Amino acid sequence: MKEIFQKSLEKQLEKLSGKPQKNMERKLGRAITAALMDVFCTLPQRKAASPRAAYFSAEFLPGSFITGSLANLDLHNTLKTTLRQKGFDPECIERLSDPALGNGGLGRLAACLLDSAAATDIPLDGYGIRYRYGIFQQKISGCEQTERPDLWQEDCAFEKEHRDDAVKVSFGDGEVTAVPFDIPIAGKNRINRLRLWQCEPCTPVDFNAFKNGDICLAFKEQNNAEAISGFLYPPDDTVEGKALRLKQQYFFSAASVASILKDFSKTGKPINCLGEYIKIQLNDTHPTVAIPELIRLLCEDYGKDFENALKISGEIFSYTNHTVMAEALECWDEALFCRILPKVYPYVVMLNNHLRQNIKSSELINKISIIKDGTVRMANMAVYVSHKVNGVAKIHSEIIKESVFKEFYTLYPQRFLNITNGISHRRWLCLANNGLSSFADARIGTDWRDNLPLLDEIKNYNSVADLDELMSIKAKNKRQLADYVKANGGFLLDPDFMFSVQIKRIHEYKRQLLNILAVLGLYIDLKNGELKDFYPTAFIFAGKAAPGYYNAKQVIKLINAVSALLEKDETARKYFKVLFIPDYNVKNAMKIIPAADLSEQLSTAGTEASGTGNMKLSLNGAPTIGTLDGANIEIVDYAGMDNNYIFGAKRSELACLTNYDPMDIYYSSDRISRVVDLLKQGPFGDFTALFNSLLFGSYDPADRYKVLLDYPSYMNARLSANEDYKNSRIYAEKSLKNIAAAAHFSADDTVQNYNNKIWNI
Ligand code: 26Q
């Protein structure tokens, strides 16, 4: 494989060498892509007619397909050496923009699972939307987030357009065409496919209508269609039922179902066997409308009765829930649903009636019915029809059984299961952290690269020499991050500082506010001469806020304002640095994560479904400072409490805390009130909105996410991590334990679990 790749790449590069080229990185990207495609031709091709699973997701956050393929096929070193030999700079392709068709964890998980399925020989295809604009690019100006459109399509040469496979999708107000763009996802023994749909008007712009004076009509058609695959919705603090989003969901769900039925026809089998051919995994509720769509087609095009169509669909669908927050469960106004999807709506009504006839208890019915008080509840539809429903970490799967799906759980206990998330170690360790990967190779051989659980063995290599080498690898990664930061923003980051890292979407429940308040607490202590022997620390943040999420944007502003304040203060500068790295994405995550000394996972217990950044940081040797929430719980189970810094109220404790009043804490603790007061009259601007949200609340109760409650224990945990860090060998040993423990979080295992426990292909 290496030889084919090298030969083909050399040939491609010849065309580029000699004269200087405009747009060199894009041309180089195309050359590498072409060479990879030559390799793909030699692999066993996708067999449309053999049984498969389909991952339906409104979001995919794959990062560069070039690096993903290199990681899966182990061609990264071949690429680097070939480029260098031919006089090209391997760093050049770093400047290309990646498809960023997702917001965060849910989209990134979809990408890791696709990569792992290809690598472990599972026939899993992805289906989603080819958004014209991916998630916005974030810039920071005057401490605040600003958003710019992200145009990625020109930079990606992996897609192949398939007009021959286009399908029509119809809405209440007309028809559109769904055109698939296919991206090969390669493993060493198979090629799977990510199929992204682009929305186009059925009839091209009618220039005759133009001439006849009906300009408005001609343009309306066109714009409407293009809007459907125009942009990705960012999740706001409250999920609003927007008509265009429902259109997006139906657009890709209906097109994907049609495409699967077309593939199925190639098997020559009767439609009753559809469930043996295809399994569809719904990535959250976003593609749930695929359920009534399939039922509709089985009834209308294949002559099945409703009961039979429902039975077939039950064998096919299963649903993954990714959030515990009730307000994030999607609901649609019934009238809107009926207006936009008049052909599908009757089947939703039939499903609702079916459920109501099945369930006798009227109390239960109100909780679980699909239509209630003029709203369509997508999660209830997904759970009612699916044969399996899973959460994404142990605690999360327990929570959904106790809360949002309690009644369903009593009715169908065997339907519910847990499948803990995982990460692609090929990307997040092999590619991102060459130093640490070689460290492992030299001690336990290279088999772990295709079998991550073997990495657990690394924990036995804890001699002084081993630990010293581990530290020097981390030091090098930190220097590289410092260089990157400098090159991209001119900010100076001292690699001798401890690097404490919180990188994720900015959301109140994730509590970046707790982190930055604790920095202010340390700052006050320093000013009062109360801070003793603090090891200098860089508090590194990165993440995007939804454009309409005011408090989250205020938190970004606060972080940057505190950063500027500390920068101006000569004494403070010796001990702390606050750094906000703009435009968090897959590419810069691969630079930040290997350089982290401490992983900040601060969500209020019971709010983060799983988290996957926590796994990536642990795998790269950063102990967790965090709450007993999401997959943090499993991380400390495997790596040990002593090797992490757990703080904060547990979920069970929070459940008992019925009349929490942050004001009590504020008045009883000077240490807390003087920090919180800084938000109001601070030397860095006015953050009254955040002050008020902590003490008074508005729509939400005061301090909904218990920042003040957990502040003291967080501060203690932070100080004890800081203390431990001073003894670098002790700290390196904790780091080593975390690397070994993260061997449990392979996305290879996760996708095998989906196959063994849900799909059975
Ligand atoms: C819904 C309606 C309208 C607009 C947007 C949305 C929307 C979009 C994205 C709602 C939710 C999301 C994304 C959720 C998400 O990323 N959840 C994360 O999933 C990860 C993978 O399972 C978990 O690790 C995280 O804990 C969870 O927060």
mmCIF file of N, CA, C and O and ligand atoms in Angstrom, residues 55 58-59 102-110 232-236 238-242 245 249 283-286 320-324 327-332 391-393 396 419 421 505 509-510 607-615 630-631 754, ligand 1:
data_model
loop_
_atom_site.group_PDB
_atom_site.id
_atom_site.type_symbol
_atom_site.label_atom_id
_atom_site.label_comp_id
_atom_site.label_asym_id
_atom_site.label_seq_id
_atom_site.Cartn_x
_atom_site.Cartn_y
_atom_site.Cartn_z
ATOM 1 N N TYR A 55 -25.535 5.316 9.552
ATOM 2 C CA TYR A 55 -25.504 6.271 10.654
ATOM 3 C C TYR A 55 -26.091 7.569 10.146
ATOM 4 O O TYR A 55 -25.488 8.251 9.329
ATOM 5 N N ALA A 58 -27.290 14.654 11.546
ATOM 6 C CA ALA A 58 -27.349 16.017 11.012
ATOM 7 C C ALA A 58 -25.971 16.674 11.058
ATOM 8 O O ALA A 58 -25.775 17.742 10.483
ATOM 9 N N GLU A 59 -25.025 16.028 11.766
ATOM 10 C CA GLU A 59 -23.707 16.636 11.904
ATOM 11 C C GLU A 59 -22.592 15.607 11.716
ATOM 12 O O GLU A 59 -22.687 14.486 12.214
ATOM 13 N N GLY A 102 -20.388 20.270 11.834
ATOM 14 C CA GLY A 102 -20.955 19.899 13.116
ATOM 15 C C GLY A 102 -20.608 20.928 14.169
ATOM 16 O O GLY A 102 -19.722 21.762 13.968
ATOM 17 N N ASN A 103 -21.317 20.859 15.275
ATOM 18 C CA ASN A 103 -21.122 21.813 16.360
ATOM 19 C C ASN A 103 -20.085 21.367 17.370
ATOM 20 O O ASN A 103 -19.311 22.161 17.866
ATOM 21 N N GLY A 104 -20.116 20.101 17.711
ATOM 22 C CA GLY A 104 -19.231 19.644 18.783
ATOM 23 C C GLY A 104 -19.255 18.139 18.921
ATOM 24 O O GLY A 104 -19.157 17.415 17.925
ATOM 25 N N GLY A 105 -19.435 17.677 20.150
ATOM 26 C CA GLY A 105 -19.274 16.261 20.493
ATOM 27 C C GLY A 105 -20.051 15.280 19.634
ATOM 28 O O GLY A 105 -19.505 14.255 19.216
ATOM 29 N N LEU A 106 -21.305 15.619 19.374
ATOM 30 C CA LEU A 106 -22.148 14.690 18.627
ATOM 31 C C LEU A 106 -21.636 14.479 17.191
ATOM 32 O O LEU A 106 -21.604 13.360 16.675
ATOM 33 N N GLY A 107 -21.192 15.551 16.560
ATOM 34 C CA GLY A 107 -20.669 15.458 15.202
ATOM 35 C C GLY A 107 -19.298 14.791 15.167
ATOM 36 O O GLY A 107 -18.992 14.026 14.256
ATOM 37 N N ARG A 108 -18.500 15.091 16.176
ATOM 38 C CA ARG A 108 -17.159 14.485 16.227
ATOM 39 C C ARG A 108 -17.261 12.989 16.506
ATOM 40 O O ARG A 108 -16.534 12.190 15.945
ATOM 41 N N LEU A 109 -18.201 12.596 17.359
ATOM 42 C CA LEU A 109 -18.406 11.170 17.625
ATOM 43 C C LEU A 109 -18.779 10.447 16.324
ATOM 44 O O LEU A 109 -18.267 9.367 16.031
ATOM 45 N N ALA A 110 -19.670 11.058 15.539
ATOM 46 C CA ALA A 110 -20.081 10.455 14.273
ATOM 47 C C ALA A 110 -18.848 10.186 13.410
ATOM 48 O O ALA A 110 -18.716 9.113 12.808
ATOM 49 N N LEU A 232 -25.524 25.084 8.826
ATOM 50 C CA LEU A 232 -25.696 24.242 9.998
ATOM 51 C C LEU A 232 -26.296 25.073 11.121
ATOM 52 O O LEU A 232 -25.809 26.163 11.399
ATOM 53 N N TYR A 233 -27.319 24.565 11.763
ATOM 54 C CA TYR A 233 -27.883 25.267 12.920
ATOM 55 C C TYR A 233 -26.981 25.111 14.137
ATOM 56 O O TYR A 233 -26.618 24.004 14.499
ATOM 57 N N PRO A 234 -26.629 26.203 14.773
ATOM 58 C CA PRO A 234 -25.922 26.066 16.049
ATOM 59 C C PRO A 234 -26.958 25.868 17.152
ATOM 60 O O PRO A 234 -28.015 26.492 17.114
ATOM 61 N N PRO A 235 -26.715 24.967 18.106
ATOM 62 C CA PRO A 235 -27.698 24.777 19.161
ATOM 63 C C PRO A 235 -27.659 25.983 20.090
ATOM 64 O O PRO A 235 -26.610 26.373 20.536
ATOM 65 N N ASP A 236 -28.773 26.585 20.351
ATOM 66 C CA ASP A 236 -28.815 27.718 21.263
ATOM 67 C C ASP A 236 -29.202 27.223 22.649
ATOM 68 O O ASP A 236 -29.382 26.045 22.856
ATOM 69 N N THR A 238 -31.914 27.606 24.203
ATOM 70 C CA THR A 238 -33.186 26.902 24.086
ATOM 71 C C THR A 238 -33.367 26.510 22.624
ATOM 72 O O THR A 238 -33.003 27.250 21.724
ATOM 73 N N VAL A 239 -33.905 25.325 22.407
ATOM 74 C CA VAL A 239 -34.047 24.830 21.045
ATOM 75 C C VAL A 239 -35.396 25.281 20.503
ATOM 76 O O VAL A 239 -36.440 24.884 20.975
ATOM 77 N N GLU A 240 -35.356 26.109 19.500
ATOM 78 C CA GLU A 240 -36.579 26.648 18.933
ATOM 79 C C GLU A 240 -36.957 25.831 17.703
ATOM 80 O O GLU A 240 -36.101 25.457 16.918
ATOM 81 N N GLY A 241 -38.238 25.587 17.535
ATOM 82 C CA GLY A 241 -38.658 24.808 16.382
ATOM 83 C C GLY A 241 -38.729 25.653 15.130
ATOM 84 O O GLY A 241 -39.730 26.266 14.821
ATOM 85 N N LYS A 242 -37.649 25.689 14.393
ATOM 86 C CA LYS A 242 -37.609 26.515 13.192
ATOM 87 C C LYS A 242 -37.987 25.676 11.970
ATOM 88 O O LYS A 242 -37.468 24.569 11.787
ATOM 89 N N ARG A 245 -35.227 24.181 9.893
ATOM 90 C CA ARG A 245 -34.523 23.044 10.473
ATOM 91 C C ARG A 245 -35.309 21.749 10.253
ATOM 92 O O ARG A 245 -34.735 20.698 9.970
ATOM 93 N N GLN A 249 -34.048 18.394 8.284
ATOM 94 C CA GLN A 249 -34.100 17.043 8.835
ATOM 95 C C GLN A 249 -34.818 16.086 7.887
ATOM 96 O O GLN A 249 -34.350 14.976 7.645
ATOM 97 N N ASN A 283 -28.690 9.381 15.127
ATOM 98 C CA ASN A 283 -27.785 10.120 15.998
ATOM 99 C C ASN A 283 -28.561 11.280 16.629
ATOM 100 O O ASN A 283 -28.695 12.341 16.053
ATOM 101 N N ASP A 284 -29.081 11.035 17.794
ATOM 102 C CA ASP A 284 -30.017 11.915 18.479
ATOM 103 C C ASP A 284 -31.351 11.975 17.713
ATOM 104 O O ASP A 284 -31.550 11.214 16.752
ATOM 105 N N THR A 285 -32.232 12.854 18.112
ATOM 106 C CA THR A 285 -33.564 12.866 17.484
ATOM 107 C C THR A 285 -33.558 13.537 16.117
ATOM 108 O O THR A 285 -34.550 13.461 15.388
ATOM 109 N N HIS A 286 -32.473 14.208 15.752
ATOM 110 C CA HIS A 286 -32.488 15.040 14.544
ATOM 111 C C HIS A 286 -32.971 14.322 13.280
ATOM 112 O O HIS A 286 -33.682 14.922 12.489
ATOM 113 N N THR A 320 -29.857 6.789 19.511
ATOM 114 C CA THR A 320 -28.886 7.184 20.534
ATOM 115 C C THR A 320 -29.257 8.552 21.074
ATOM 116 O O THR A 320 -29.435 9.494 20.307
ATOM 117 N N ASN A 321 -29.385 8.647 22.379
ATOM 118 C CA ASN A 321 -29.660 9.931 23.016
ATOM 119 C C ASN A 321 -28.328 10.537 23.478
ATOM 120 O O ASN A 321 -27.463 9.848 23.997
ATOM 121 N N HIS A 322 -28.176 11.847 23.254
ATOM 122 C CA HIS A 322 -26.901 12.485 23.596
ATOM 123 C C HIS A 322 -27.025 13.596 24.620
ATOM 124 O O HIS A 322 -26.078 14.346 24.845
ATOM 125 N N THR A 323 -28.195 13.762 25.176
ATOM 126 C CA THR A 323 -28.296 14.861 26.137
ATOM 127 C C THR A 323 -29.351 14.578 27.186
ATOM 128 O O THR A 323 -30.374 13.959 26.897
ATOM 129 N N VAL A 324 -29.063 15.007 28.413
ATOM 130 C CA VAL A 324 -30.015 14.758 29.487
ATOM 131 C C VAL A 324 -30.955 15.934 29.703
ATOM 132 O O VAL A 324 -31.929 15.841 30.418
ATOM 133 N N GLU A 327 -34.938 20.264 27.872
ATOM 134 C CA GLU A 327 -35.269 21.309 26.894
ATOM 135 C C GLU A 327 -34.588 21.076 25.546
ATOM 136 O O GLU A 327 -34.943 21.725 24.552
ATOM 137 N N ALA A 328 -33.648 20.124 25.499
ATOM 138 C CA ALA A 328 -33.000 19.857 24.219
ATOM 139 C C ALA A 328 -33.713 18.744 23.440
ATOM 140 O O ALA A 328 -33.323 18.412 22.331
ATOM 141 N N LEU A 329 -34.740 18.149 24.041
ATOM 142 C CA LEU A 329 -35.500 17.126 23.310
ATOM 143 C C LEU A 329 -36.387 17.821 22.285
ATOM 144 O O LEU A 329 -37.192 18.683 22.622
ATOM 145 N N GLU A 330 -36.234 17.421 21.045
ATOM 146 C CA GLU A 330 -36.899 18.177 19.985
ATOM 147 C C GLU A 330 -38.405 17.987 19.939
ATOM 148 O O GLU A 330 -38.899 16.860 19.981
ATOM 149 N N CYS A 331 -39.094 19.091 19.837
ATOM 150 C CA CYS A 331 -40.540 19.091 19.663
ATOM 151 C C CYS A 331 -40.867 20.015 18.501
ATOM 152 O O CYS A 331 -40.188 21.011 18.278
ATOM 153 N N TRP A 332 -41.918 19.682 17.768
ATOM 154 C CA TRP A 332 -42.361 20.552 16.681
ATOM 155 C C TRP A 332 -43.821 20.894 16.872
ATOM 156 O O TRP A 332 -44.612 20.045 17.281
ATOM 157 N N GLY A 391 -27.800 5.301 25.768
ATOM 158 C CA GLY A 391 -27.098 6.483 26.248
ATOM 159 C C GLY A 391 -25.622 6.322 25.949
ATOM 160 O O GLY A 391 -25.196 5.274 25.454
ATOM 161 N N VAL A 392 -24.816 7.358 26.220
ATOM 162 C CA VAL A 392 -23.447 7.387 25.714
ATOM 163 C C VAL A 392 -22.365 7.304 26.792
ATOM 164 O O VAL A 392 -21.180 7.436 26.499
ATOM 165 N N ALA A 393 -22.775 7.102 28.047
ATOM 166 C CA ALA A 393 -21.841 6.789 29.139
ATOM 167 C C ALA A 393 -22.685 6.112 30.212
ATOM 168 O O ALA A 393 -23.909 6.243 30.213
ATOM 169 N N HIS A 396 -25.029 8.333 32.154
ATOM 170 C CA HIS A 396 -26.027 8.917 31.266
ATOM 171 C C HIS A 396 -27.125 7.903 30.932
ATOM 172 O O HIS A 396 -28.314 8.226 30.929
ATOM 173 N N ILE A 419 -23.923 2.387 25.674
ATOM 174 C CA ILE A 419 -22.700 2.180 24.893
ATOM 175 C C ILE A 419 -21.836 3.415 25.091
ATOM 176 O O ILE A 419 -22.131 4.492 24.559
ATOM 177 N N ASN A 421 -19.201 6.166 24.775
ATOM 178 C CA ASN A 421 -18.493 6.767 23.631
ATOM 179 C C ASN A 421 -17.029 6.347 23.599
ATOM 180 O O ASN A 421 -16.486 5.884 24.593
ATOM 181 N N ARG A 505 -17.341 23.289 23.562
ATOM 182 C CA ARG A 505 -18.324 24.339 23.366
ATOM 183 C C ARG A 505 -18.472 25.163 24.642
ATOM 184 O O ARG A 505 -18.348 24.636 25.743
ATOM 185 N N TYR A 509 -23.602 24.960 31.385
ATOM 186 C CA TYR A 509 -23.499 23.729 32.167
ATOM 187 C C TYR A 509 -22.068 23.184 32.202
ATOM 188 O O TYR A 509 -21.691 22.450 33.103
ATOM 189 N N LYS A 510 -21.255 23.574 31.227
ATOM 190 C CA LYS A 510 -19.859 23.108 31.214
ATOM 191 C C LYS A 510 -18.965 23.931 32.150
ATOM 192 O O LYS A 510 -17.827 23.591 32.420
ATOM 193 N N THR A 607 -25.069 16.584 34.138
ATOM 194 C CA THR A 607 -25.429 17.391 32.964
ATOM 195 C C THR A 607 -24.694 17.003 31.679
ATOM 196 O O THR A 607 -25.253 17.143 30.593
ATOM 197 N N GLU A 608 -23.474 16.536 31.764
ATOM 198 C CA GLU A 608 -22.720 16.187 30.545
ATOM 199 C C GLU A 608 -22.986 14.722 30.243
ATOM 200 O O GLU A 608 -22.655 13.850 31.052
ATOM 201 N N ALA A 609 -23.580 14.437 29.097
ATOM 202 C CA ALA A 609 -23.934 13.052 28.796
ATOM 203 C C ALA A 609 -22.701 12.155 28.904
ATOM 204 O O ALA A 609 -22.703 11.161 29.629
ATOM 205 N N SER A 610 -21.644 12.507 28.205
ATOM 206 C CA SER A 610 -20.422 11.700 28.265
ATOM 207 C C SER A 610 -19.196 12.594 28.245
ATOM 208 O O SER A 610 -18.407 12.641 29.169
ATOM 209 N N GLY A 611 -19.071 13.351 27.153
ATOM 210 C CA GLY A 611 -17.814 14.028 26.889
ATOM 211 C C GLY A 611 -16.921 13.062 26.134
ATOM 212 O O GLY A 611 -16.994 11.840 26.318
ATOM 213 N N THR A 612 -16.140 13.592 25.196
ATOM 214 C CA THR A 612 -15.146 12.767 24.514
ATOM 215 C C THR A 612 -13.793 13.476 24.539
ATOM 216 O O THR A 612 -12.745 12.835 24.460
ATOM 217 N N GLY A 613 -13.799 14.791 24.698
ATOM 218 C CA GLY A 613 -12.556 15.541 24.888
ATOM 219 C C GLY A 613 -11.831 15.037 26.136
ATOM 220 O O GLY A 613 -10.604 14.900 26.148
ATOM 221 N N ASN A 614 -12.617 14.711 27.174
ATOM 222 C CA ASN A 614 -12.011 14.162 28.396
ATOM 223 C C ASN A 614 -11.201 12.901 28.092
ATOM 224 O O ASN A 614 -10.109 12.691 28.639
ATOM 225 N N MET A 615 -11.716 12.053 27.188
ATOM 226 C CA MET A 615 -10.998 10.819 26.829
ATOM 227 C C MET A 615 -9.719 11.129 26.050
ATOM 228 O O MET A 615 -8.671 10.519 26.256
ATOM 229 N N GLY A 630 -20.691 12.262 33.468
ATOM 230 C CA GLY A 630 -20.397 11.699 32.154
ATOM 231 C C GLY A 630 -19.331 10.626 32.230
ATOM 232 O O GLY A 630 -19.282 9.823 33.174
ATOM 233 N N ALA A 631 -18.456 10.607 31.231
ATOM 234 C CA ALA A 631 -17.412 9.590 31.172
ATOM 235 C C ALA A 631 -16.264 9.875 32.152
ATOM 236 O O ALA A 631 -15.396 9.021 32.325
ATOM 237 N N TYR A 754 -21.785 -1.311 19.195
ATOM 238 C CA TYR A 754 -22.995 -1.023 18.423
ATOM 239 C C TYR A 754 -23.341 -2.225 17.558
ATOM 240 O O TYR A 754 -24.497 -2.642 17.464
HETATM 241 C C1 26Q B 1 -31.329 20.936 18.059
HETATM 242 C C2 26Q B 1 -32.387 21.663 17.570
HETATM 243 C C3 26Q B 1 -32.178 22.866 16.892
HETATM 244 C C4 26Q B 1 -30.868 23.312 16.714
HETATM 245 C C5 26Q B 1 -29.813 22.575 17.189
HETATM 246 C C6 26Q B 1 -30.037 21.402 17.885
HETATM 247 C C7 26Q B 1 -28.900 20.635 18.422
HETATM 248 C C8 26Q B 1 -27.716 20.528 17.725
HETATM 249 C C9 26Q B 1 -26.656 19.850 18.251
HETATM 250 C C10 26Q B 1 -28.981 19.999 19.666
HETATM 251 C C11 26Q B 1 -27.904 19.313 20.180
HETATM 252 C C12 26Q B 1 -26.714 19.224 19.461
HETATM 253 C C13 26Q B 1 -25.520 18.547 19.948
HETATM 254 C C14 26Q B 1 -25.420 17.823 21.053
HETATM 255 C C15 26Q B 1 -24.142 17.250 21.464
HETATM 256 O O1 26Q B 1 -23.097 17.506 20.881
HETATM 257 N N1 26Q B 1 -24.129 16.414 22.522
HETATM 258 C C16 26Q B 1 -22.885 15.842 23.014
HETATM 259 O O2 26Q B 1 -22.752 14.545 22.455
HETATM 260 C C17 26Q B 1 -21.491 13.974 22.776
HETATM 261 C C18 26Q B 1 -21.373 12.660 22.051
HETATM 262 O O3 26Q B 1 -22.222 11.715 22.613
HETATM 263 C C19 26Q B 1 -21.350 13.805 24.289
HETATM 264 O O4 26Q B 1 -20.041 13.344 24.558
HETATM 265 C C20 26Q B 1 -21.581 15.142 24.992
HETATM 266 O O5 26Q B 1 -21.587 14.950 26.402
HETATM 267 C C21 26Q B 1 -22.890 15.757 24.540
HETATM 268 O O6 26Q B 1 -23.036 17.050 25.096
#
